[in-house]
Coordinates of N, CA and C in Angstrom, one line a residue:
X250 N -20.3 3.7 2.3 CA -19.7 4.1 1.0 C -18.5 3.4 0.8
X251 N -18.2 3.3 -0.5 CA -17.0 2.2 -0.9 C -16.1 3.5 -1.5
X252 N -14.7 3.2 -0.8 CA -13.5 3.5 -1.0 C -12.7 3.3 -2.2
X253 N -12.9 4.4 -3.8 CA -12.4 3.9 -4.8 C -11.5 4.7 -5.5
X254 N -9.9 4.4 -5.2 CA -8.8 5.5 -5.9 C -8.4 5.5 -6.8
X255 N -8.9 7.1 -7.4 CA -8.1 7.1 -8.9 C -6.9 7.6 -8.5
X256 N -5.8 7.5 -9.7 CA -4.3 8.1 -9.8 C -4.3 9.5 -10.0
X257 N -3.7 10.3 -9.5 CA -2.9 11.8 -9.3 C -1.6 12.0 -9.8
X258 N -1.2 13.0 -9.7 CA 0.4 13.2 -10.2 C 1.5 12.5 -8.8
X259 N 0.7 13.0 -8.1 CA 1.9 12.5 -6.5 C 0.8 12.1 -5.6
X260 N -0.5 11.4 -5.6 CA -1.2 10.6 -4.6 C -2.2 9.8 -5.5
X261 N -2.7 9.1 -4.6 CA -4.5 8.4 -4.7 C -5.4 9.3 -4.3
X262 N -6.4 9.6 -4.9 CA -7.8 10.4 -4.3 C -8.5 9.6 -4.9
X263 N -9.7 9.5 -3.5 CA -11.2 9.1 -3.5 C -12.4 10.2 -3.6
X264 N -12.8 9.9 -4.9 CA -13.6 11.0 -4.9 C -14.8 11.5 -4.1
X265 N -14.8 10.1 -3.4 CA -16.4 9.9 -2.5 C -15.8 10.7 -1.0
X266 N -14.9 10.3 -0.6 CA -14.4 11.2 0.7 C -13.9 12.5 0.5
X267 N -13.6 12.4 -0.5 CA -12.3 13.6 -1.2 C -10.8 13.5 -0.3
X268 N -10.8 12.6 0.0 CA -9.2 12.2 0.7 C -8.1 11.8 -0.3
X269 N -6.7 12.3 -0.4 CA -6.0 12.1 -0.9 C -4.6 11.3 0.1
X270 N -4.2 10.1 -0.6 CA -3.4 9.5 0.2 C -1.9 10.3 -0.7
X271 N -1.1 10.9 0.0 CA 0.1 11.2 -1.0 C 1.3 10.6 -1.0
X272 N 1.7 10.6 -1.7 CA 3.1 9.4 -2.1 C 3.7 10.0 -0.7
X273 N 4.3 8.9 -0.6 CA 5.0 9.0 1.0 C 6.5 9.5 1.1
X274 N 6.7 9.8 2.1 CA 8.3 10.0 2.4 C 8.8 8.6 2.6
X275 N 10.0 8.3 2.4 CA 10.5 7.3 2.3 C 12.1 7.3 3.1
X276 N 12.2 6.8 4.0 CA 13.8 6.6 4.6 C 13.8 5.5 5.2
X277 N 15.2 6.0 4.8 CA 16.4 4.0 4.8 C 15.7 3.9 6.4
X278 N 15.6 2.7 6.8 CA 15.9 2.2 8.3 C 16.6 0.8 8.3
X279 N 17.3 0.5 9.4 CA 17.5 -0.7 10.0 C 16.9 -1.3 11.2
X280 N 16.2 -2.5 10.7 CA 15.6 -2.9 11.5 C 15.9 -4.3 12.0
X281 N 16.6 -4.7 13.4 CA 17.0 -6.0 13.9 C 16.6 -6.9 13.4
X282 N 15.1 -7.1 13.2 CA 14.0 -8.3 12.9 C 14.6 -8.7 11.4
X283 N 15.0 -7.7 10.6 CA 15.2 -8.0 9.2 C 13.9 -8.0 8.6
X284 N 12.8 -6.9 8.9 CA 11.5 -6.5 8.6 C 11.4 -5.7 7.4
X285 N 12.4 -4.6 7.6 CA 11.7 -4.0 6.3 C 13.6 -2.9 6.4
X286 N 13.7 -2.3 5.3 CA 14.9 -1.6 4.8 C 14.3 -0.1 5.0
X287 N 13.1 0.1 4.6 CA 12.8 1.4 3.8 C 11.2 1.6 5.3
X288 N 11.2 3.1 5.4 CA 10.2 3.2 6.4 C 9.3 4.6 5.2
X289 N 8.1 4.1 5.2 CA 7.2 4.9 4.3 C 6.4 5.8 5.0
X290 N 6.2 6.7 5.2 CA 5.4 8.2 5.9 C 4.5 8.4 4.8
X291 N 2.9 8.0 5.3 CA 2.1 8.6 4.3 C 1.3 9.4 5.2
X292 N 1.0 10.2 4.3 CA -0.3 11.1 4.9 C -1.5 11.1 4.1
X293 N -2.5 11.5 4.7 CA -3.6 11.6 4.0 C -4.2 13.0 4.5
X294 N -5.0 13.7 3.1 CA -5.3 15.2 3.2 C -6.6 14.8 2.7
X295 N -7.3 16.1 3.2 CA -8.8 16.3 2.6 C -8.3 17.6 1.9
X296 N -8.6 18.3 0.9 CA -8.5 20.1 0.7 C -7.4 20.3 1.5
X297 N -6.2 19.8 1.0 CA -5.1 20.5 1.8 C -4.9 20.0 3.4
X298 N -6.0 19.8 3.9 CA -5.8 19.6 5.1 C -5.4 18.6 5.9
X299 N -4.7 18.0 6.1 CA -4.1 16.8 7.4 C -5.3 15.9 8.3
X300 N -5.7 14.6 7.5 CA -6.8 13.8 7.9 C -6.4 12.8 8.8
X301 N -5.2 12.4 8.7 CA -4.4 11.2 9.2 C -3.3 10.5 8.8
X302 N -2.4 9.4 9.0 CA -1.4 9.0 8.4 C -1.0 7.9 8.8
X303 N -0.3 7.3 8.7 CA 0.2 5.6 8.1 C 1.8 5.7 8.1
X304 N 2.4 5.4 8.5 CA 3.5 4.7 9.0 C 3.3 3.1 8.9
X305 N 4.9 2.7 8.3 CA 5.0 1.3 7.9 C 5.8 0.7 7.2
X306 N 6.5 -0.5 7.2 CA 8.1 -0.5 7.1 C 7.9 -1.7 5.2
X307 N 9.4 -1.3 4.8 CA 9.0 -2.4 3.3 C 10.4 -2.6 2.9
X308 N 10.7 -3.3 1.8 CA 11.8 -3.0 1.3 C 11.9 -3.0 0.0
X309 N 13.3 -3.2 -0.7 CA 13.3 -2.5 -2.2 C 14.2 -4.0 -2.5
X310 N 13.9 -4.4 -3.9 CA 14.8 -5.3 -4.8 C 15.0 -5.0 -6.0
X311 N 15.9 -5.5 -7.0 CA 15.3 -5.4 -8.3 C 15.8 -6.8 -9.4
X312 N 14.8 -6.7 -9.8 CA 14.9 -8.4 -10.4 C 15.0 -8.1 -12.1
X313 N 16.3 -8.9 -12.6 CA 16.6 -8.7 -13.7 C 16.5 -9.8 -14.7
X314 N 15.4 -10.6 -14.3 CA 14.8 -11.7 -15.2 C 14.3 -11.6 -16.5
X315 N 13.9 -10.6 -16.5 CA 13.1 -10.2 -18.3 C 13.4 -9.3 -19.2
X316 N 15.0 -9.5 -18.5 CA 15.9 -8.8 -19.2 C 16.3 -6.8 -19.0
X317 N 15.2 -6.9 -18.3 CA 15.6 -5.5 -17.8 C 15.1 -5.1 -16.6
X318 N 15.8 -4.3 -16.1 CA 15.9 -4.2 -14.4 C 14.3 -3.7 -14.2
X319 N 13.2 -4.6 -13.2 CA 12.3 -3.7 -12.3 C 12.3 -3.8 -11.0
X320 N 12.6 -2.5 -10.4 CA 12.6 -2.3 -9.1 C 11.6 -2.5 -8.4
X321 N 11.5 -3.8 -7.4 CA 10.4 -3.8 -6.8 C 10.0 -3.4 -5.2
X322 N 8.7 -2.3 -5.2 CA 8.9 -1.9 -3.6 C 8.2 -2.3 -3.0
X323 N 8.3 -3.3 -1.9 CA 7.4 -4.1 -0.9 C 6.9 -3.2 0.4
X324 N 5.3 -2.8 0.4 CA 4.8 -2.5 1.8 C 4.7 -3.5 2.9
X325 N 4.9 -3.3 4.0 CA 4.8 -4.5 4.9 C 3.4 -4.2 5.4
X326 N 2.6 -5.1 5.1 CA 1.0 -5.1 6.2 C 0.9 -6.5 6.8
X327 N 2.4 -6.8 7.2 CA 1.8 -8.3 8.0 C 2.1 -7.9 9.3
X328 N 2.1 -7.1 9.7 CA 2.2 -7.0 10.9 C 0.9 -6.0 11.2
X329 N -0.2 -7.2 12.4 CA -1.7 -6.8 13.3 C -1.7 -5.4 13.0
X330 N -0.3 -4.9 14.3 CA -0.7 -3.2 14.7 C -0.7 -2.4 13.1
X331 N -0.3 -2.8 12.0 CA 0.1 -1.8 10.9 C -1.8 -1.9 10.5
X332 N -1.9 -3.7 10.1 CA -3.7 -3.7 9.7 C -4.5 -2.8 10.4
X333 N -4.5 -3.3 12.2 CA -5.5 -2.1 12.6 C -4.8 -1.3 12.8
X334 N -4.1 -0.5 12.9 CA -4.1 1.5 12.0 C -4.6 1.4 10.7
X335 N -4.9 0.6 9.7 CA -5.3 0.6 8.7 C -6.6 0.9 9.0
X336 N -7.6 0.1 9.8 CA -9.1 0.4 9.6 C -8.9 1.1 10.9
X337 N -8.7 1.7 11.7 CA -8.9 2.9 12.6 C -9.5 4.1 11.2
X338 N -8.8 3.7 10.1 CA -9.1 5.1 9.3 C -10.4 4.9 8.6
X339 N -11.3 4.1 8.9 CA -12.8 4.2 8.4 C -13.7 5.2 8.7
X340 N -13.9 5.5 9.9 CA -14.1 6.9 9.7 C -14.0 7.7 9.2
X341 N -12.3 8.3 9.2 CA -12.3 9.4 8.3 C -12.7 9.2 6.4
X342 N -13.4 7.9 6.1 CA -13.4 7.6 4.7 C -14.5 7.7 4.5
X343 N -15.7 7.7 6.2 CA -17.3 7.2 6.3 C -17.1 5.9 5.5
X344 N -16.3 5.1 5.5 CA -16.4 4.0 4.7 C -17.8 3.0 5.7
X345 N -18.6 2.2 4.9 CA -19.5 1.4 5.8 C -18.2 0.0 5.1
X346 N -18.2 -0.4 4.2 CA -17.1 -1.7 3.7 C -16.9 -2.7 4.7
X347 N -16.8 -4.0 4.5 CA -16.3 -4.5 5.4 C -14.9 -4.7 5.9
X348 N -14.9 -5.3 7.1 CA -13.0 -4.9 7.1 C -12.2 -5.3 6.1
X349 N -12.3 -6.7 5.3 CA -11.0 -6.7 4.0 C -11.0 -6.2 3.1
X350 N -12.4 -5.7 3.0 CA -12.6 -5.1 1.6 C -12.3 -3.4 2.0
X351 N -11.9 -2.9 2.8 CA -11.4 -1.4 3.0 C -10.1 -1.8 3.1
X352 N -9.3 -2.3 4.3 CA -8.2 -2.9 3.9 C -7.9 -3.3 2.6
X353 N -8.5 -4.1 1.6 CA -7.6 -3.9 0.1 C -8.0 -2.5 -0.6
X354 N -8.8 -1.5 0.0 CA -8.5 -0.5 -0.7 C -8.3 0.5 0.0
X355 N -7.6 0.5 0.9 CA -6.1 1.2 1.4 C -5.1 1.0 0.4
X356 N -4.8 -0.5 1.0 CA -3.4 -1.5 0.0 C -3.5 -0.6 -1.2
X357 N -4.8 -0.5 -2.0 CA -4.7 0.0 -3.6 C -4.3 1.2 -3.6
X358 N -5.1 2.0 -2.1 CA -4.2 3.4 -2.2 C -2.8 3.7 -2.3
X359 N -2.4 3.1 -1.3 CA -0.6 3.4 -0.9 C 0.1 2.9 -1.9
X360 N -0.1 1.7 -2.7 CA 0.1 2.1 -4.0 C 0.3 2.6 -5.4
X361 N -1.3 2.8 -5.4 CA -1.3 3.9 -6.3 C -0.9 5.5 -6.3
X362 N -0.8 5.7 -4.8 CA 0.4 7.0 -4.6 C 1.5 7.3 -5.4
X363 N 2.3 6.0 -5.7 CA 2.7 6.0 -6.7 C 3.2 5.9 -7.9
X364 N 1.8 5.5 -8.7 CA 1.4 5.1 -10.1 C 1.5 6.8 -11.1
X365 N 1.0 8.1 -10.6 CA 1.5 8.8 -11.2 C 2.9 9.5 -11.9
X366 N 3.7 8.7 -11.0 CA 4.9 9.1 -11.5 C 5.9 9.6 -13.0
X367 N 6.1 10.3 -13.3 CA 6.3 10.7 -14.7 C 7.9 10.9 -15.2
X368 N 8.6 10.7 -14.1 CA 10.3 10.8 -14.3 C 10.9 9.5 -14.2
X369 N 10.4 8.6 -14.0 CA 11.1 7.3 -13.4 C 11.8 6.4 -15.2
X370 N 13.4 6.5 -15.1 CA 13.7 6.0 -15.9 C 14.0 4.2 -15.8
X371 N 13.4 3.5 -14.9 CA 13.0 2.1 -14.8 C 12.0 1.5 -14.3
X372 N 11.1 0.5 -14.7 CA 10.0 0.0 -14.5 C 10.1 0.0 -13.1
X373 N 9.1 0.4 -12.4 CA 9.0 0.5 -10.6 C 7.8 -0.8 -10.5
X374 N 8.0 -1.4 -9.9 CA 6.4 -2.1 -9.0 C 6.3 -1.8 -7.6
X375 N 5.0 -1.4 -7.2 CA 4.9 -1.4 -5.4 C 3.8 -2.2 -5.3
X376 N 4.1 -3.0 -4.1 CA 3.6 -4.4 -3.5 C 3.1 -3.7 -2.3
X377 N 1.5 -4.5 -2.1 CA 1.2 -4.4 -0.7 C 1.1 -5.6 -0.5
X378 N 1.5 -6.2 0.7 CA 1.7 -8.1 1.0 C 1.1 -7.7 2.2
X379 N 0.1 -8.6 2.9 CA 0.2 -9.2 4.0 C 0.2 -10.9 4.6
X380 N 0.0 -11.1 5.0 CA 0.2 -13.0 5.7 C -1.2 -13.6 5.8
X381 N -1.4 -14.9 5.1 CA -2.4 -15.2 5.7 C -2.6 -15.4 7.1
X382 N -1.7 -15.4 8.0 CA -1.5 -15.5 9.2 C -2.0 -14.6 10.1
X383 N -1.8 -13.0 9.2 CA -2.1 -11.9 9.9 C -3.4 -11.9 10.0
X384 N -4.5 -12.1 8.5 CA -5.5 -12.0 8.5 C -6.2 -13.1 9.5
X385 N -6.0 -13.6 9.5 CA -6.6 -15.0 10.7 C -6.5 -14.5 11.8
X386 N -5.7 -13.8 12.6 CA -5.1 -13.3 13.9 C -6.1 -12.1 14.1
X387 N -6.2 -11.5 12.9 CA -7.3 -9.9 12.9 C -8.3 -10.4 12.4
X388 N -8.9 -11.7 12.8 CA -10.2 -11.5 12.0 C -10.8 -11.6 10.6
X389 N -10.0 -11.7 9.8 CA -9.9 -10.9 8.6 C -10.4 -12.0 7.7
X390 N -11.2 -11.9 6.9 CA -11.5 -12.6 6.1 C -10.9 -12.3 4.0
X391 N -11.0 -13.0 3.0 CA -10.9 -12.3 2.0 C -12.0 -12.0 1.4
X392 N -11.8 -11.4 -0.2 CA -13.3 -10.4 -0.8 C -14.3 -12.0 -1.3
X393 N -13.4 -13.4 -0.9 CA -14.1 -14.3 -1.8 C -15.0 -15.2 -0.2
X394 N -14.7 -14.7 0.7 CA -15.8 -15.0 1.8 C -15.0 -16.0 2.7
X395 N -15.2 -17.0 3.3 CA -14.3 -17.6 4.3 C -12.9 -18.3 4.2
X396 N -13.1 -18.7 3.0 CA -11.9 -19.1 2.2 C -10.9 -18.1 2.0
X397 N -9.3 -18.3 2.4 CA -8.5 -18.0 2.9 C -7.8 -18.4 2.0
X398 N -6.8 -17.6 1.3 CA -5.4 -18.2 0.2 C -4.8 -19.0 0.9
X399 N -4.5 -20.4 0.4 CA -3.7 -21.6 0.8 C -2.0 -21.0 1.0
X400 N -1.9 -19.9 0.0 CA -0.3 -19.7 0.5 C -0.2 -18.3 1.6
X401 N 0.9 -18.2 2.1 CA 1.4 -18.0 3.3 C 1.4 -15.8 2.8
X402 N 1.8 -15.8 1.9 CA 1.8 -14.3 1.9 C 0.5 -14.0 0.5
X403 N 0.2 -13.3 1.1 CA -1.1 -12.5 0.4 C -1.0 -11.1 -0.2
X404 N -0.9 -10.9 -1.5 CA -0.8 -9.6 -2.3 C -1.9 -9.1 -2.3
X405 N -2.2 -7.7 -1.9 CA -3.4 -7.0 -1.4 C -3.7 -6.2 -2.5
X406 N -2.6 -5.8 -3.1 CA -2.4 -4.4 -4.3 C -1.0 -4.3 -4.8
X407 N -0.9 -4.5 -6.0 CA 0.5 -3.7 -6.5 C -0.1 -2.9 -7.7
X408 N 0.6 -2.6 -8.1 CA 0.8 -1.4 -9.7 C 2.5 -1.6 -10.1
X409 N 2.3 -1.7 -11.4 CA 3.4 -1.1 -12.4 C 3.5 -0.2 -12.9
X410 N 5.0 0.7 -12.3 CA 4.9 1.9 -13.6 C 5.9 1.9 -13.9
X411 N 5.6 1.7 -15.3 CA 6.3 1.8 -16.7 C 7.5 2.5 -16.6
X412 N 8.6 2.7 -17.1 CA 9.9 3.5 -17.6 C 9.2 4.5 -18.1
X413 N 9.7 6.1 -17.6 CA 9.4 7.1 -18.9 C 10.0 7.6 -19.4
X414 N 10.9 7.3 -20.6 CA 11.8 8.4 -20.6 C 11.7 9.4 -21.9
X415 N 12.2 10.2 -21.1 CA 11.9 11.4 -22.1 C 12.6 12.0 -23.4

């Protein structure tokens, strides 16, 4: 079964598992490596219930090129151990997919956790990046078969959401 999230008010649900990935907790960290700013806690529920979860580090910028501020929030998935915790979760999805193609729709999940958002007074983007380096190291091929993006970081999933104001 293939893994496909629509948007919620505060997660991603798949209607084929009935798993909901929910917008994550989010706290500052410092990390020596200069890896990531922000540490993301997601969980994932079936009916309320506690299916599994995702840990994993990102950071925040905001780029004021087009004349108005959008904050952009970067997932880190170049790091092996973060990928495989990523497909450890096939099971709980019964996903059959193959591995990049469930890996980018995780990416789409965590994501689109959150794309619902209805308060946000400035354009948000969240990025899921990993390396083509990573993918080569895991295995990993992309959805276009052995061919490998020529450049060095690999966008898996992002979304924009809009300014809303009220």
């Amino acid at each position: 079964m293939a893994v496909n999230f629509v948007i919620r008010e505060y997660s991603a649900f798949d209607e084929e598992s009935g798993i909901s990935i929910l917008r994550p907790r989010m706290l500052p960290c410092e990390q020596p490596e200069g890896v990531g700013s922000i540490e993301y806690q997601y969980e994932l529920s079936r009916q309320g219930d506690l299916v599994g979860g995702l840990g994993l580090l990102g950071d925040e910028h905001v780029d004021r090129t087009s004349g108005h501020p959008v904050w952009t929030y970067t997932l880190n998935l170049t790091l092996g151990r973060v990928v495989r915790d990523i497909l450890r979760l096939k099971p709980i999805f019964g996903s059959e997919e193959a591995d990049p193609v469930f890996l980018e729709s995780i990416a789409r999940g965590l994501v689109m956790s959150f794309a619902g958002q209805t308060t946000n007074s400035e354009d948000l983007r969240y990025v899921a990046l990993t390396r083509r380096e990573t993918l080569i190291e895991e295995g990993l091929v992309d959805r276009l078969g052995n061919a490998l993006p020529y450049e060095d970081e690999v966008i898996l999933a992002d979304v924009l959401v809009p300014a809303r104001i009220a």
